[in-house]
Coordinates of C-alpha atoms and ligand atoms in Angstrom, one line a residue:
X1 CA 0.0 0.0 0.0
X2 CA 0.9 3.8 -0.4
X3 CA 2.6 5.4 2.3
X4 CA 0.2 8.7 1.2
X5 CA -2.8 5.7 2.0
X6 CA -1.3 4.5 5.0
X7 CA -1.9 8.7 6.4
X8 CA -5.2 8.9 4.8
X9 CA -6.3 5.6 6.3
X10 CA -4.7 6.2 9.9
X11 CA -7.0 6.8 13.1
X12 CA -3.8 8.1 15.2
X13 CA -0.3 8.7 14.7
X14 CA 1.2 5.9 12.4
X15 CA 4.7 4.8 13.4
X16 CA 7.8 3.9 10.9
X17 CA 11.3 2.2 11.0
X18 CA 14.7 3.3 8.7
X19 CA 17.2 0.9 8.4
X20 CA 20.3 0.3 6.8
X21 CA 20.9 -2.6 4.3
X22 CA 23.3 -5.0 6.1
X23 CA 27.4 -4.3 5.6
X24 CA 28.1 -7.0 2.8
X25 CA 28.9 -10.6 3.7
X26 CA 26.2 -10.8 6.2
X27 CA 23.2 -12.2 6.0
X28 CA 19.2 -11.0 5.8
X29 CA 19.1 -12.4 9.3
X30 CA 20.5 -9.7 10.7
X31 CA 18.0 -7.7 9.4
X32 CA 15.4 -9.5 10.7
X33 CA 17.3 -9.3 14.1
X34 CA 17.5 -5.5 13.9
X35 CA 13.7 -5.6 13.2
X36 CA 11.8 -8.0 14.8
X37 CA 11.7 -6.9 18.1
X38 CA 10.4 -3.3 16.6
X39 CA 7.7 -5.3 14.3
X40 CA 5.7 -5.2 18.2
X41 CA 4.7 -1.6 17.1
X42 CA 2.7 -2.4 14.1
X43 CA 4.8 -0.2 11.8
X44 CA 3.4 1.1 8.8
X45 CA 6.1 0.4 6.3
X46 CA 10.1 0.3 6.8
X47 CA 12.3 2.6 5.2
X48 CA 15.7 1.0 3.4
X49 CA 18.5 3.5 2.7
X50 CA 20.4 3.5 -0.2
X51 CA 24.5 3.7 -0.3
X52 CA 26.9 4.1 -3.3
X53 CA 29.9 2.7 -3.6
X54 CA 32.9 4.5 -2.8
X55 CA 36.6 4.8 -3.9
X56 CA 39.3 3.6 -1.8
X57 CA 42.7 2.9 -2.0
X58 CA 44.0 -0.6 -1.6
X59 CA 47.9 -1.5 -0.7
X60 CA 49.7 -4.0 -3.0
X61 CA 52.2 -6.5 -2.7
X62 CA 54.7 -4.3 -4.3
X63 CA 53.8 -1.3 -2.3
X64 CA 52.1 0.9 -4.6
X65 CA 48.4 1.7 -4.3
X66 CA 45.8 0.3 -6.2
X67 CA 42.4 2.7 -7.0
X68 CA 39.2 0.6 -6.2
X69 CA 35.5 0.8 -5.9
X70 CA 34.0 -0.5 -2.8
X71 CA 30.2 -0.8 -1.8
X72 CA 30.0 -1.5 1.7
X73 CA 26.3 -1.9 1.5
X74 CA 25.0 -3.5 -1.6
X75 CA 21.3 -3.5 -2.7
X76 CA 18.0 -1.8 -1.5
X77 CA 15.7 -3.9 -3.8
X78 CA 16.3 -7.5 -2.7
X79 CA 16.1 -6.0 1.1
X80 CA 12.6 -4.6 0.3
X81 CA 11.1 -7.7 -1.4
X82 CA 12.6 -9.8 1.5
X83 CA 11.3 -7.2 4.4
X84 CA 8.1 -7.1 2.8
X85 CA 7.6 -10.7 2.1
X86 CA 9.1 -12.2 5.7
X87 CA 7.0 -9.1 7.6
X88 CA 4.3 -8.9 5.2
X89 CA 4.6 -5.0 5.7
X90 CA 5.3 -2.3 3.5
X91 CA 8.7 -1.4 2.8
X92 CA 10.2 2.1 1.1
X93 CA 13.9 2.3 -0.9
X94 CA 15.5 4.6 -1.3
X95 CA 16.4 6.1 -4.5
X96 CA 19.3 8.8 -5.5
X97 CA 20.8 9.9 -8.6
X98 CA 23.9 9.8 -7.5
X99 CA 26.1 6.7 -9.2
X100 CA 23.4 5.9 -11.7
X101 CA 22.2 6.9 -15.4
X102 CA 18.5 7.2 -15.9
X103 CA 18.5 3.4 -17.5
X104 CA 19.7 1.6 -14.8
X105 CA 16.9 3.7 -12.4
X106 CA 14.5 2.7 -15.2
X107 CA 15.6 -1.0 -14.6
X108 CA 15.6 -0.7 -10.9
X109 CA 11.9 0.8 -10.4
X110 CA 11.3 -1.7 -13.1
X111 CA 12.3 -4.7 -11.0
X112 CA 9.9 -2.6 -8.4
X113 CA 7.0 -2.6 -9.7
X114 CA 7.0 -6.4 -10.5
X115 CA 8.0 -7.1 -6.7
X116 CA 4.5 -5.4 -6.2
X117 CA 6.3 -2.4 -4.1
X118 CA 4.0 0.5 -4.1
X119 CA 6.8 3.3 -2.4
X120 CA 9.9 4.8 -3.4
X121 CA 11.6 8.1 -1.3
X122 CA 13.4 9.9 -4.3
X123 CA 16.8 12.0 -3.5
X124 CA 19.7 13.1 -5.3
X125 CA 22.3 11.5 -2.5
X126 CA 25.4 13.3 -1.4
X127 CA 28.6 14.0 -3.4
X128 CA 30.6 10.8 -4.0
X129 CA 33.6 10.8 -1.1
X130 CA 36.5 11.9 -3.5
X131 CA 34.1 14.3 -5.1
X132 CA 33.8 17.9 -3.4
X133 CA 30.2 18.8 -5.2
X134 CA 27.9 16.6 -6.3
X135 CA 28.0 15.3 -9.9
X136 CA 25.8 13.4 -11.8
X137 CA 26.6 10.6 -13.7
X138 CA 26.7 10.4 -17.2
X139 CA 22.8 10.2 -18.4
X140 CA 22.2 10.2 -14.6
X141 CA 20.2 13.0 -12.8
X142 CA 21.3 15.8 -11.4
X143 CA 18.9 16.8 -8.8
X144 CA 16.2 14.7 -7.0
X145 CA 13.0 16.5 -8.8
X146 CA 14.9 14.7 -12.0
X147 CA 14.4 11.1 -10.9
X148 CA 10.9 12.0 -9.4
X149 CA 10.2 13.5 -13.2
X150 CA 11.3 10.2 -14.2
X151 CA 9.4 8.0 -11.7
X152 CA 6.0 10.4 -12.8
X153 CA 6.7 9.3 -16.2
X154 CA 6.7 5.9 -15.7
X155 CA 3.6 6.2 -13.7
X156 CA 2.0 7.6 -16.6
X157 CA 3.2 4.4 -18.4
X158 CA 6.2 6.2 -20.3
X159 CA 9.7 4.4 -20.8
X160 CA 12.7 5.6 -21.8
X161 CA 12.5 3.9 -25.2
X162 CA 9.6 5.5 -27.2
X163 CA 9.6 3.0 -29.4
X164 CA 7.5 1.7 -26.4
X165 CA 4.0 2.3 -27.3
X166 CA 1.2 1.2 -24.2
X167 CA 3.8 0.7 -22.2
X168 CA 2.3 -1.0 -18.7
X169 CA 1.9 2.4 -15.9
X170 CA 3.3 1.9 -12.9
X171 CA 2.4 3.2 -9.4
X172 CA 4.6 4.7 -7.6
X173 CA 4.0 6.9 -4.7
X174 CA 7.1 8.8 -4.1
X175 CA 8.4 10.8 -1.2
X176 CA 10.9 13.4 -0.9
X177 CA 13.7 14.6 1.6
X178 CA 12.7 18.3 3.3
X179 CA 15.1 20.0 5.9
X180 CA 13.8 22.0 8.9
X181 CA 17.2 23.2 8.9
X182 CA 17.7 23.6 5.5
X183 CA 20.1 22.0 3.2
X184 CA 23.3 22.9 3.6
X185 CA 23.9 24.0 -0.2
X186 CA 21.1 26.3 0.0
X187 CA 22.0 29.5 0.1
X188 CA 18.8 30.6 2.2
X189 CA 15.7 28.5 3.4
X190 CA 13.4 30.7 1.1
X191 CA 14.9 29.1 -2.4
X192 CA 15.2 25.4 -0.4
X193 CA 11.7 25.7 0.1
X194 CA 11.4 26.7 -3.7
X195 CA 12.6 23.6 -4.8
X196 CA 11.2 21.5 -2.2
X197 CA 7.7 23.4 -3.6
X198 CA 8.9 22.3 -7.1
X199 CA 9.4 18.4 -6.1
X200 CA 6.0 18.6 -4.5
X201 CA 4.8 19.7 -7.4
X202 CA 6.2 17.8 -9.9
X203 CA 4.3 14.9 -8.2
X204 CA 5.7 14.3 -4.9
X205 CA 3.2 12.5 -2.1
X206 CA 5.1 13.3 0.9
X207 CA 7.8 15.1 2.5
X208 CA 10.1 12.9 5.1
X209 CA 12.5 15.2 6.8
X210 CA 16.2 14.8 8.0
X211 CA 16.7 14.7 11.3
X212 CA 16.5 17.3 14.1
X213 CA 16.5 17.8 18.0
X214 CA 14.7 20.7 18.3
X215 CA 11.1 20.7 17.3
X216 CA 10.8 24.1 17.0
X217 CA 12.6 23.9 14.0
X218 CA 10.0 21.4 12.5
X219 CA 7.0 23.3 13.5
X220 CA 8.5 26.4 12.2
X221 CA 9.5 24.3 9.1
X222 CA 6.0 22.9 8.6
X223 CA 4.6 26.2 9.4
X224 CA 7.0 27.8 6.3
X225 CA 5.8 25.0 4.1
X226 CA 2.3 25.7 4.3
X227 CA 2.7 29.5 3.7
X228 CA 4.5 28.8 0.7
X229 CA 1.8 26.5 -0.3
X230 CA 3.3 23.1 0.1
X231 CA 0.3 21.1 1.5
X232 CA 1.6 17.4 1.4
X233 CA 1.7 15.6 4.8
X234 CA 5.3 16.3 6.4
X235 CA 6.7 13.1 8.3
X236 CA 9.1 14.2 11.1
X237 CA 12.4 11.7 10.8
X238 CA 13.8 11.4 14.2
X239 CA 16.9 9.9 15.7
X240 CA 18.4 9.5 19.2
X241 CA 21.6 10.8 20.4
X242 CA 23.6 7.5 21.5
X243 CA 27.2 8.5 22.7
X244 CA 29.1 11.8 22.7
X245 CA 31.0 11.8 19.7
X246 CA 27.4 12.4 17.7
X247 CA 27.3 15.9 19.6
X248 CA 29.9 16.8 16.7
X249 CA 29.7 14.2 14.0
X250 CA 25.6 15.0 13.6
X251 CA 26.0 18.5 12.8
X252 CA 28.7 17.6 10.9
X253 CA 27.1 15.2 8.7
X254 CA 23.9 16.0 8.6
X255 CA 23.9 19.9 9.2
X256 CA 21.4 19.9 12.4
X257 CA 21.7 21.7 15.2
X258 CA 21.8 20.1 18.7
X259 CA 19.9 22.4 21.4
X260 CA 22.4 23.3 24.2
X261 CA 20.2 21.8 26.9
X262 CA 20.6 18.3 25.4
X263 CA 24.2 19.2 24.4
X264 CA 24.7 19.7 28.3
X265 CA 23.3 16.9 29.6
X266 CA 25.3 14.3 27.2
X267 CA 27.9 16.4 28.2
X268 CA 28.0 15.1 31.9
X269 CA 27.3 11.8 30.8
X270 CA 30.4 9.5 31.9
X271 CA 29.1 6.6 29.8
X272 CA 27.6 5.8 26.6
X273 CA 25.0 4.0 28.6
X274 CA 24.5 7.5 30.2
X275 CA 24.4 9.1 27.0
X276 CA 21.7 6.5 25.6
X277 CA 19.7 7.2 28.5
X278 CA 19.4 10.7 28.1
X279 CA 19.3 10.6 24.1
X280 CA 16.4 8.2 24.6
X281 CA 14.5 10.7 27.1
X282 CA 15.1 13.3 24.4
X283 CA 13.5 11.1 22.0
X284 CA 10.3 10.2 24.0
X285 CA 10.2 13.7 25.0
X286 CA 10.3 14.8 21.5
X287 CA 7.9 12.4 20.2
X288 CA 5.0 13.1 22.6
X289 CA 5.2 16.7 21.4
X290 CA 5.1 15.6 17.7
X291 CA 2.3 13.6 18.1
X292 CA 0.5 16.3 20.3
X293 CA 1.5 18.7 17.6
X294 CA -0.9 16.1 15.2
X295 CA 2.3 14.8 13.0
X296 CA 0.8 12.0 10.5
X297 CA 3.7 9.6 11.3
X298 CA 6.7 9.4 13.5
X299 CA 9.3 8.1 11.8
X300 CA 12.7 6.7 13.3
X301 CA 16.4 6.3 12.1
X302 CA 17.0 3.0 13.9
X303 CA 20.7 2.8 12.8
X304 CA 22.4 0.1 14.7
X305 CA 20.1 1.4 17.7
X306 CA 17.2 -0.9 17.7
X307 CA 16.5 -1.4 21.1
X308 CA 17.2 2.7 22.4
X309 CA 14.1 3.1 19.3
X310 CA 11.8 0.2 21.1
X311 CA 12.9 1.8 24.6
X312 CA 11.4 5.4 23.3
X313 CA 8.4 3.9 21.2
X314 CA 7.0 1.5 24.2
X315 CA 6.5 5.0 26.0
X316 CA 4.3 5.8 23.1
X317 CA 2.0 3.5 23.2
Ligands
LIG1 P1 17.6 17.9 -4.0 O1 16.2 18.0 -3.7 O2 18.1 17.6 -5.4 O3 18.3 19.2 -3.4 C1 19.7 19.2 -3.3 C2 20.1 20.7 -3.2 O4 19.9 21.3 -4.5 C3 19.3 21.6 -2.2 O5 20.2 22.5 -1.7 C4 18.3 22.2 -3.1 O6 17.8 23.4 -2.5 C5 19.0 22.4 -4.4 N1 18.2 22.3 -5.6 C6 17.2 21.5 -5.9 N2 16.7 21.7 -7.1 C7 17.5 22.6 -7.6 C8 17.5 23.3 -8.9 N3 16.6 23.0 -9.9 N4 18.4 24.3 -9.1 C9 19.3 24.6 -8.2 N5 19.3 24.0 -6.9 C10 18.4 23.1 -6.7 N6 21.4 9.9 0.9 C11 21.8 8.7 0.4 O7 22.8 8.7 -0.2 N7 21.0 7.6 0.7 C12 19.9 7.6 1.4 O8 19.3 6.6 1.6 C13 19.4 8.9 1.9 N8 18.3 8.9 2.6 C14 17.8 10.2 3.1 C15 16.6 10.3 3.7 C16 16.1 11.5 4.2 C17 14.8 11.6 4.8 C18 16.9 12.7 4.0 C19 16.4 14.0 4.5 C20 18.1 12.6 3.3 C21 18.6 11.4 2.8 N9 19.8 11.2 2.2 C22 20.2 10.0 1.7 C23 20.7 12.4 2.0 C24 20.4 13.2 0.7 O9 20.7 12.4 -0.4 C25 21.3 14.5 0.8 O10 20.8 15.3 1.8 C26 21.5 15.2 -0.5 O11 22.5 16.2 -0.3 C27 20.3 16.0 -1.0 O12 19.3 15.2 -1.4 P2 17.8 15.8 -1.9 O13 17.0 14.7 -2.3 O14 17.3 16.7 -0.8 O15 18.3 16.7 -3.1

């Protein structure tokens, strides 16, 4: 089913789960290891990130250094079909331009649709690691409202070959990445929201936002999407605070701010056992102001963390 039908359906506050595919060489069971405790909240689909390869450097025999591609994280599509077959629940990939041209994203939403998967969250992806900007690849995209473009088309049943005539229509309901905080090659959040506008209009169902500790920033963000006329349902994406190393490497990363209070009391954690314990307060903290605020879905970045997410969700519920 749709995520979009999944919010129109819902009575309350529907609940979803990230994950990351599994670091090559192991198995699906660790998926289902990460997940099956969290599968006791009923959520309404899974979300599966997407990771591109990247290029490292690998020491010879002889000394010298060898240039290779590595993907630490293969697949998104295979995970999907075997979440949503083991769990029989919905289950969203994630797509990005980033690392493909538009015929291998034709191929992959292709193999999709005939695994009956309803959802795909559309993004451009970050710049590759030896890369300092983003850049496309050749007949790739270059921003995310592309490969929604392209999704739309193939919704409306139209391939990249036009010499396919009543080609079958796909589907697809397809979400988008917003930030609260706005991206961090924005130069203001007035033009972000622009071309977050523009996504939404080219056919976008949904926002799903990054991550942020200060809800403020998402009611304000919400607040700023309406006025400019962006009227989709905005899904908060929310992540706890596990150790003290995040209080730099998050804004880092992901260009969030962390609100001093929090950054003070991870701050006279000793342990990262004290640290989970407060990030996890945080989190349940946050989340019962969401849902008060009437947010359609919470929806959490379990990364690695599966049982600080059941900790913060049982309090939900
Ligand atoms: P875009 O919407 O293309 O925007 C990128 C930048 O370009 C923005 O600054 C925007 O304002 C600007 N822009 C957009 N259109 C135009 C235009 N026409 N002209 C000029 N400027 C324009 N990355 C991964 O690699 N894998 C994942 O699984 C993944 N999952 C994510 C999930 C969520 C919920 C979020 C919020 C992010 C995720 N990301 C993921 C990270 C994302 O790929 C990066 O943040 C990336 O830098 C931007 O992606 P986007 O889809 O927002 O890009």
């Amino acid at each position: 089913m749709k995520v979009t039908d999944h919010i129109a359906l819902a009575k309350d506050t529907l609940i979803s789960f990230e994950i990351l595919p599994p670091l090559k060489g192991k198995s699906i069971q660790s998926i289902y290891d990460h997940l099956d405790p969290l599968m006791e909240f009923k959520p309404s689909w899974i979300n599966v990130t997407y990771h591109r390869s990247e290029t490292m450097f690998k020491k010879k025999g002889d000394g010298t250094f060898e240039k290779v591609e590595v993907r630490k994280r293969p697949g998104t599509v295979g995970i999907v079909a075997a979440i949503m077959n083991h769990y029989q629940v919905d289950a969203v990939p994630h797509f990005i331009c980033g690392g493909f041209n538009m015929r291998e994203t034709e191929d992959a939403l292709i193999d999709l649709n005939f695994l009956g998967v309803d959802n795909v969250l559309a993004l451009r992806g970050d710049a590759a690691k030896n890369e300092t900007f983003f850049e496309p690849e050749p007949g790739g995209h270059r921003y995310a409202i592309d490969l929604l473009k392209q999704i739309m088309r193939l919704n409306d049943g139209l391939y990249l070959d036009d010499d396919i005539r009543d080609g079958g229509k796909t589907k697809f309901c397809a979400g988008v990445a917003g930030y609260p905080e706005k991206h961090f090659e924005a130069p203001n959040l007035e033009i972000d929201l622009q071309h977050l506008k523009d996504k939404v209009d080219a056919g976008a169902g949904y926002i799903m936002t990054q991550m942020f500790f200060d809800n403020q920033k998402f009611y304000n963000f919400v607040e700023a999407c309406r006025n400019a006329g962006i009227n989709v349902p905005i899904i908060p994406g929310l992540k706890p605070i596990t150790n003290k190393k995040q209080l730099s490497i998050l804004p880092r990363i992901f260009h969030v701010d962390i609100p001093t209070e929090l950054s003070n009391e991870i701050m006279k954690c000793k342990t990262d056992a004290d640290c989970e314990l407060v990030g996890t307060e945080w989190l349940i903290q946050q989340s019962k102001e969401l849902k008060q605020f009437g947010v359609p879905v919470l929806h959490y970045y379990t990364l690695g963390k599966p049982k600080v997410i059941w900790n913060a969700v049982k309090e939900l519920i």
